[in-house]
Amino acid sequence: MSHSSSRPHQPAVRPEDVLPEGIDSTAINGLTVRKGSVAAFVANAVRLDDLTEGTPEYAALVTQMRELAPALRTIGLLDVFRPRSPAVERILAEAA
């Protein structure tokens, strides 16, 4: 896929370009984003389907996902990916 753009060609970004070895977080637009934020959000989103809404376990996952939502927005994840789950979409909307 080719896009014409006035931006100069830049190499692919590698994980170590974002967070070098031994660094666990970085500040992006004034927000500290920890390594593992995306993986934690995804793991909680997957587990959400196995729990019953209204239970303490479900509430704990929702709370954690809401806390992680700003990091997902800051890194641009939600600009390129949309949740399939209506529950996850609702959690992200509530955390906006």
PDB file of C-alpha atoms in Angstrom:
ATOM      1  CA  MET A   1       0.000   0.000   0.000  1.00  0.00           C
ATOM      2  CA  SER A   2       1.440   3.337  -1.016  1.00  0.00           C
ATOM      3  CA  HIS A   3       0.558   6.712   0.405  1.00  0.00           C
ATOM      4  CA  SER A   4       1.816   9.930  -1.065  1.00  0.00           C
ATOM      5  CA  SER A   5       2.897  12.260   1.671  1.00  0.00           C
ATOM      6  CA  SER A   6       5.071  15.270   2.149  1.00  0.00           C
ATOM      7  CA  ARG A   7       6.671  13.593   5.163  1.00  0.00           C
ATOM      8  CA  PRO A   8      10.170  12.235   4.639  1.00  0.00           C
ATOM      9  CA  HIS A   9      10.646   8.467   4.658  1.00  0.00           C
ATOM     10  CA  GLN A  10      11.293   7.167   8.161  1.00  0.00           C
ATOM     11  CA  PRO A  11      12.375   3.678   9.166  1.00  0.00           C
ATOM     12  CA  ALA A  12      10.026   1.321  10.980  1.00  0.00           C
ATOM     13  CA  VAL A  13       9.770   1.937  14.725  1.00  0.00           C
ATOM     14  CA  ARG A  14      11.095  -0.916  16.841  1.00  0.00           C
ATOM     15  CA  PRO A  15      10.094  -1.572  20.475  1.00  0.00           C
ATOM     16  CA  GLU A  16      13.538  -0.496  21.685  1.00  0.00           C
ATOM     17  CA  ASP A  17      13.083   2.831  19.859  1.00  0.00           C
ATOM     18  CA  VAL A  18      10.091   3.559  22.087  1.00  0.00           C
ATOM     19  CA  LEU A  19      11.419   2.131  25.357  1.00  0.00           C
ATOM     20  CA  PRO A  20      15.098   1.197  25.497  1.00  0.00           C
ATOM     21  CA  GLU A  21      16.143  -1.931  27.394  1.00  0.00           C
ATOM     22  CA  GLY A  22      15.868  -1.368  31.153  1.00  0.00           C
ATOM     23  CA  ILE A  23      13.389   1.514  30.887  1.00  0.00           C
ATOM     24  CA  ASP A  24       9.882   0.721  32.155  1.00  0.00           C
ATOM     25  CA  SER A  25       7.990   3.900  31.312  1.00  0.00           C
ATOM     26  CA  THR A  26       8.104   7.053  29.232  1.00  0.00           C
ATOM     27  CA  ALA A  27       6.325  10.399  29.232  1.00  0.00           C
ATOM     28  CA  ILE A  28       4.201  11.085  26.162  1.00  0.00           C
ATOM     29  CA  ASN A  29       2.323  14.375  25.971  1.00  0.00           C
ATOM     30  CA  GLY A  30       2.727  14.800  29.724  1.00  0.00           C
ATOM     31  CA  LEU A  31       1.338  11.348  30.590  1.00  0.00           C
ATOM     32  CA  THR A  32       3.532   8.590  31.978  1.00  0.00           C
ATOM     33  CA  VAL A  33       2.959   5.409  29.985  1.00  0.00           C
ATOM     34  CA  ARG A  34       4.277   2.200  31.493  1.00  0.00           C
ATOM     35  CA  LYS A  35       5.636  -0.720  29.531  1.00  0.00           C
ATOM     36  CA  GLY A  36       2.932  -3.374  29.531  1.00  0.00           C
ATOM     37  CA  SER A  37      -0.025  -0.970  29.514  1.00  0.00           C
ATOM     38  CA  VAL A  38      -1.413  -2.289  26.228  1.00  0.00           C
ATOM     39  CA  ALA A  39      -0.885  -5.924  27.208  1.00  0.00           C
ATOM     40  CA  ALA A  40      -2.568  -5.353  30.590  1.00  0.00           C
ATOM     41  CA  PHE A  41      -5.562  -3.666  28.954  1.00  0.00           C
ATOM     42  CA  VAL A  42      -5.939  -6.488  26.417  1.00  0.00           C
ATOM     43  CA  ALA A  43      -5.622  -9.195  29.089  1.00  0.00           C
ATOM     44  CA  ASN A  44      -8.322  -7.496  31.168  1.00  0.00           C
ATOM     45  CA  ALA A  45     -10.567  -7.037  28.120  1.00  0.00           C
ATOM     46  CA  VAL A  46     -10.303 -10.752  27.322  1.00  0.00           C
ATOM     47  CA  ARG A  47     -11.069 -11.721  30.943  1.00  0.00           C
ATOM     48  CA  LEU A  48     -14.062  -9.386  31.028  1.00  0.00           C
ATOM     49  CA  ASP A  49     -16.076 -11.820  28.882  1.00  0.00           C
ATOM     50  CA  ASP A  50     -15.609 -14.555  31.503  1.00  0.00           C
ATOM     51  CA  LEU A  51     -17.015 -12.472  34.369  1.00  0.00           C
ATOM     52  CA  THR A  52     -20.498 -11.377  35.361  1.00  0.00           C
ATOM     53  CA  GLU A  53     -21.231  -7.673  35.271  1.00  0.00           C
ATOM     54  CA  GLY A  54     -21.899  -6.330  38.764  1.00  0.00           C
ATOM     55  CA  THR A  55     -19.460  -8.648  40.537  1.00  0.00           C
ATOM     56  CA  PRO A  56     -16.441  -7.274  42.432  1.00  0.00           C
ATOM     57  CA  GLU A  57     -14.086  -9.015  39.992  1.00  0.00           C
ATOM     58  CA  TYR A  58     -15.794  -7.401  36.987  1.00  0.00           C
ATOM     59  CA  ALA A  59     -15.706  -3.995  38.690  1.00  0.00           C
ATOM     60  CA  ALA A  60     -11.981  -4.379  39.426  1.00  0.00           C
ATOM     61  CA  LEU A  61     -11.236  -5.108  35.770  1.00  0.00           C
ATOM     62  CA  VAL A  62     -13.337  -2.162  34.606  1.00  0.00           C
ATOM     63  CA  THR A  63     -11.558   0.153  37.054  1.00  0.00           C
ATOM     64  CA  GLN A  64      -8.150  -0.982  35.819  1.00  0.00           C
ATOM     65  CA  MET A  65      -9.192  -0.641  32.176  1.00  0.00           C
ATOM     66  CA  ARG A  66     -10.457   2.898  32.792  1.00  0.00           C
ATOM     67  CA  GLU A  67      -7.122   3.767  34.399  1.00  0.00           C
ATOM     68  CA  LEU A  68      -5.251   2.422  31.366  1.00  0.00           C
ATOM     69  CA  ALA A  69      -7.493   4.093  28.756  1.00  0.00           C
ATOM     70  CA  PRO A  70      -5.631   7.457  28.750  1.00  0.00           C
ATOM     71  CA  ALA A  71      -2.367   5.658  27.951  1.00  0.00           C
ATOM     72  CA  LEU A  72      -3.997   3.865  25.011  1.00  0.00           C
ATOM     73  CA  ARG A  73      -5.276   7.188  23.691  1.00  0.00           C
ATOM     74  CA  THR A  74      -1.943   8.931  24.215  1.00  0.00           C
ATOM     75  CA  ILE A  75       0.041   6.355  22.257  1.00  0.00           C
ATOM     76  CA  GLY A  76      -2.532   6.457  19.442  1.00  0.00           C
ATOM     77  CA  LEU A  77      -3.742   2.876  19.745  1.00  0.00           C
ATOM     78  CA  LEU A  78      -7.390   3.897  19.544  1.00  0.00           C
ATOM     79  CA  ASP A  79      -6.686   5.878  16.374  1.00  0.00           C
ATOM     80  CA  VAL A  80      -5.850   2.663  14.511  1.00  0.00           C
ATOM     81  CA  PHE A  81      -7.774  -0.056  16.378  1.00  0.00           C
ATOM     82  CA  ARG A  82     -11.412  -0.200  17.471  1.00  0.00           C
ATOM     83  CA  PRO A  83     -12.715  -2.641  20.089  1.00  0.00           C
ATOM     84  CA  ARG A  84     -15.026  -5.407  18.895  1.00  0.00           C
ATOM     85  CA  SER A  85     -16.603  -5.784  22.300  1.00  0.00           C
ATOM     86  CA  PRO A  86     -19.459  -3.400  23.132  1.00  0.00           C
ATOM     87  CA  ALA A  87     -18.465  -3.624  26.815  1.00  0.00           C
ATOM     88  CA  VAL A  88     -14.878  -2.562  26.065  1.00  0.00           C
ATOM     89  CA  GLU A  89     -16.115   0.209  23.788  1.00  0.00           C
ATOM     90  CA  ARG A  90     -18.385   1.446  26.601  1.00  0.00           C
ATOM     91  CA  ILE A  91     -15.527   1.365  29.136  1.00  0.00           C
ATOM     92  CA  LEU A  92     -13.325   3.414  26.797  1.00  0.00           C
ATOM     93  CA  ALA A  93     -16.126   5.910  26.169  1.00  0.00           C
ATOM     94  CA  GLU A  94     -16.723   6.305  29.915  1.00  0.00           C
ATOM     95  CA  ALA A  95     -13.009   6.876  30.481  1.00  0.00           C
ATOM     96  CA  ALA A  96     -12.846   9.660  27.867  1.00  0.00           C
TER      97      ALA A  96
END
